[in-house]
């Protein structure tokens, strides 16, 4: 578990630097696969649902960064048994929803000083999107990011592709 978190942190740092230099784009699919692997390794059953087609670069970059931070937060602030990661596209909006159990309500406040969620909310807002995060009760936490799509031809309703993790390996 710790080795996976160290690898995820190193990759996050490298990709954040690349984005800052605009040398490359984050991959939502790669982030989704990494999140699923890390959460599954932590013992969670993961349901992952992604649209089959690509998102435009701006929406894809923002949602990939949000997903990375969301997965890190789930691992840092929860002991998840279940996590659902869903990306949908409706009209000209891409939505990422990350929902997990095992959240500690005291740790689930997105307005905490210096939190990554506040930075992600600002990044979403900068491209005309929104980000909300809240504890919904009984240990569940939901993060929702909505980002407008800018590229013609990469909008509309996509059928989703769902994949689930194997049974959790929690004793």
Short mmCIF file of C-alpha atoms in Angstrom, two decimals:
data_model
loop_
_atom_site.label_atom_id
_atom_site.label_comp_id
_atom_site.label_asym_id
_atom_site.label_seq_id
_atom_site.Cartn_x
_atom_site.Cartn_y
_atom_site.Cartn_z
CA UNK A 1 0.00 0.00 0.00
CA UNK A 2 2.67 2.47 1.00
CA UNK A 3 4.79 1.68 -2.06
CA UNK A 4 1.78 2.34 -4.31
CA UNK A 5 1.14 5.68 -2.60
CA UNK A 6 4.80 6.66 -3.03
CA UNK A 7 4.65 5.76 -6.75
CA UNK A 8 1.37 7.67 -7.12
CA UNK A 9 2.84 10.74 -5.39
CA UNK A 10 5.98 10.69 -7.56
CA UNK A 11 3.94 10.34 -10.73
CA UNK A 12 1.59 13.10 -9.55
CA UNK A 13 4.51 15.46 -9.01
CA UNK A 14 6.02 14.69 -12.43
CA UNK A 15 2.73 15.07 -14.27
CA UNK A 16 1.87 18.28 -12.43
CA UNK A 17 5.20 19.72 -13.55
CA UNK A 18 4.55 18.62 -17.14
CA UNK A 19 1.13 20.25 -17.12
CA UNK A 20 2.58 23.45 -15.70
CA UNK A 21 5.04 23.49 -18.59
CA UNK A 22 2.25 22.42 -21.01
CA UNK A 23 4.49 19.59 -22.25
CA UNK A 24 1.75 17.05 -22.00
CA UNK A 25 -1.72 16.26 -20.82
CA UNK A 26 -2.91 14.14 -17.97
CA UNK A 27 -4.77 11.02 -18.97
CA UNK A 28 -8.13 10.45 -17.33
CA UNK A 29 -7.96 6.75 -18.23
CA UNK A 30 -4.49 6.36 -16.68
CA UNK A 31 -5.60 8.19 -13.54
CA UNK A 32 -8.71 6.01 -13.33
CA UNK A 33 -6.62 2.84 -13.65
CA UNK A 34 -4.15 4.07 -11.01
CA UNK A 35 -6.97 5.07 -8.66
CA UNK A 36 -8.67 1.69 -9.09
CA UNK A 37 -5.40 -0.15 -8.42
CA UNK A 38 -4.54 1.88 -5.31
CA UNK A 39 -8.05 1.65 -3.86
CA UNK A 40 -8.30 -2.07 -4.62
CA UNK A 41 -4.91 -2.62 -2.98
CA UNK A 42 -6.28 -0.80 0.08
CA UNK A 43 -9.12 -3.34 0.23
CA UNK A 44 -11.95 -1.41 -1.43
CA UNK A 45 -14.32 -2.80 -4.02
CA UNK A 46 -14.14 -0.30 -6.85
CA UNK A 47 -16.76 0.37 -9.48
CA UNK A 48 -15.33 2.37 -12.36
CA UNK A 49 -17.43 3.79 -15.17
CA UNK A 50 -15.91 5.87 -17.99
CA UNK A 51 -17.26 7.09 -21.31
CA UNK A 52 -15.80 5.13 -24.24
CA UNK A 53 -14.71 8.25 -26.16
CA UNK A 54 -12.10 10.86 -25.24
CA UNK A 55 -12.88 14.17 -23.59
CA UNK A 56 -11.37 17.38 -24.89
CA UNK A 57 -7.92 18.15 -23.49
CA UNK A 58 -9.03 20.86 -21.06
CA UNK A 59 -11.83 18.82 -19.48
CA UNK A 60 -9.72 15.66 -19.50
CA UNK A 61 -6.80 17.40 -17.76
CA UNK A 62 -8.98 18.93 -15.07
CA UNK A 63 -10.93 15.73 -14.38
CA UNK A 64 -7.72 13.65 -14.31
CA UNK A 65 -6.23 16.00 -11.69
CA UNK A 66 -9.47 15.95 -9.69
CA UNK A 67 -9.61 12.15 -9.81
CA UNK A 68 -6.01 11.85 -8.64
CA UNK A 69 -6.64 14.15 -5.67
CA UNK A 70 -9.95 12.44 -4.88
CA UNK A 71 -8.30 8.99 -4.81
CA UNK A 72 -5.48 10.31 -2.62
CA UNK A 73 -8.04 11.83 -0.26
CA UNK A 74 -10.02 8.60 -0.05
CA UNK A 75 -6.83 6.76 0.90
CA UNK A 76 -5.75 9.44 3.40
CA UNK A 77 -9.05 10.23 5.07
CA UNK A 78 -11.11 7.04 4.86
CA UNK A 79 -10.98 3.32 5.28
CA UNK A 80 -13.04 2.50 2.22
CA UNK A 81 -14.80 -0.78 1.61
CA UNK A 82 -16.57 0.60 -1.48
CA UNK A 83 -15.68 3.34 -3.95
CA UNK A 84 -17.54 4.36 -7.09
CA UNK A 85 -15.79 6.43 -9.76
CA UNK A 86 -18.10 7.57 -12.53
CA UNK A 87 -17.42 9.87 -15.47
CA UNK A 88 -20.36 10.80 -17.66
CA UNK A 89 -20.88 13.23 -20.49
CA UNK A 90 -24.23 14.91 -21.01
CA UNK A 91 -24.60 17.63 -23.58
CA UNK A 92 -21.62 19.94 -23.20
CA UNK A 93 -20.71 18.90 -19.63
CA UNK A 94 -18.37 16.20 -18.35
CA UNK A 95 -19.06 15.02 -14.79
CA UNK A 96 -16.80 13.10 -12.42
CA UNK A 97 -18.38 11.62 -9.31
CA UNK A 98 -16.27 9.83 -6.69
CA UNK A 99 -18.32 8.26 -3.90
CA UNK A 100 -16.80 6.25 -1.06
CA UNK A 101 -17.69 4.83 2.31
CA UNK A 102 -15.44 4.67 5.37
CA UNK A 103 -15.09 8.46 5.60
CA UNK A 104 -14.49 10.17 8.92
CA UNK A 105 -16.82 13.19 9.05
CA UNK A 106 -14.15 15.25 10.85
CA UNK A 107 -11.71 14.67 7.97
CA UNK A 108 -14.31 15.23 5.26
CA UNK A 109 -14.50 19.01 5.40
CA UNK A 110 -13.41 20.37 2.00
CA UNK A 111 -12.92 23.89 3.34
CA UNK A 112 -9.97 22.96 5.56
CA UNK A 113 -7.04 25.36 5.21
CA UNK A 114 -4.47 24.33 2.61
CA UNK A 115 -6.61 21.50 1.27
CA UNK A 116 -6.22 20.13 -2.20
CA UNK A 117 -9.99 20.27 -2.68
CA UNK A 118 -10.01 24.05 -2.48
CA UNK A 119 -7.28 24.20 -5.13
CA UNK A 120 -9.19 21.79 -7.35
CA UNK A 121 -12.39 23.80 -6.93
CA UNK A 122 -10.48 26.89 -8.07
CA UNK A 123 -9.06 24.99 -11.06
CA UNK A 124 -12.54 23.76 -12.03
CA UNK A 125 -13.93 27.28 -11.66
CA UNK A 126 -11.13 28.68 -13.87
CA UNK A 127 -12.46 26.63 -16.81
CA UNK A 128 -16.12 27.42 -16.06
CA UNK A 129 -16.77 24.31 -13.99
CA UNK A 130 -17.68 23.45 -10.43
CA UNK A 131 -16.46 21.10 -7.73
CA UNK A 132 -18.36 20.11 -4.62
CA UNK A 133 -17.42 17.66 -1.90
CA UNK A 134 -19.44 16.63 1.11
CA UNK A 135 -19.98 13.98 3.72
CA UNK A 136 -23.44 12.56 3.08
CA UNK A 137 -23.90 10.61 6.31
CA UNK A 138 -23.21 7.10 7.59
CA UNK A 139 -19.53 7.44 6.61
CA UNK A 140 -20.13 8.22 2.93
CA UNK A 141 -18.37 11.02 1.07
CA UNK A 142 -19.17 12.35 -2.42
CA UNK A 143 -17.05 14.53 -4.67
CA UNK A 144 -18.62 15.91 -7.85
CA UNK A 145 -16.79 17.88 -10.55
CA UNK A 146 -18.60 19.30 -13.56
CA UNK A 147 -16.49 20.69 -16.40
CA UNK A 148 -17.77 22.21 -19.66
CA UNK A 149 -16.55 20.59 -22.87
CA UNK A 150 -15.01 22.97 -25.39
CA UNK A 151 -14.15 20.74 -28.38
CA UNK A 152 -16.87 20.28 -31.03
CA UNK A 153 -17.53 16.63 -31.71
CA UNK A 154 -16.55 15.55 -28.22
CA UNK A 155 -19.89 16.30 -26.65
CA UNK A 156 -23.16 14.45 -26.41
CA UNK A 157 -24.29 11.40 -24.53
CA UNK A 158 -21.80 8.55 -24.44
CA UNK A 159 -22.68 5.05 -23.38
CA UNK A 160 -20.52 4.24 -20.41
CA UNK A 161 -18.05 1.43 -20.04
CA UNK A 162 -18.16 -0.06 -16.55
CA UNK A 163 -15.49 -2.15 -14.87
CA UNK A 164 -15.46 -3.45 -11.34
CA UNK A 165 -12.56 -4.49 -9.18
CA UNK A 166 -12.23 -8.04 -7.93
CA UNK A 167 -13.51 -8.83 -4.47
CA UNK A 168 -11.82 -6.78 -1.79
CA UNK A 169 -8.91 -8.50 -0.14
CA UNK A 170 -9.79 -7.22 3.30
CA UNK A 171 -9.61 -10.04 5.92
#
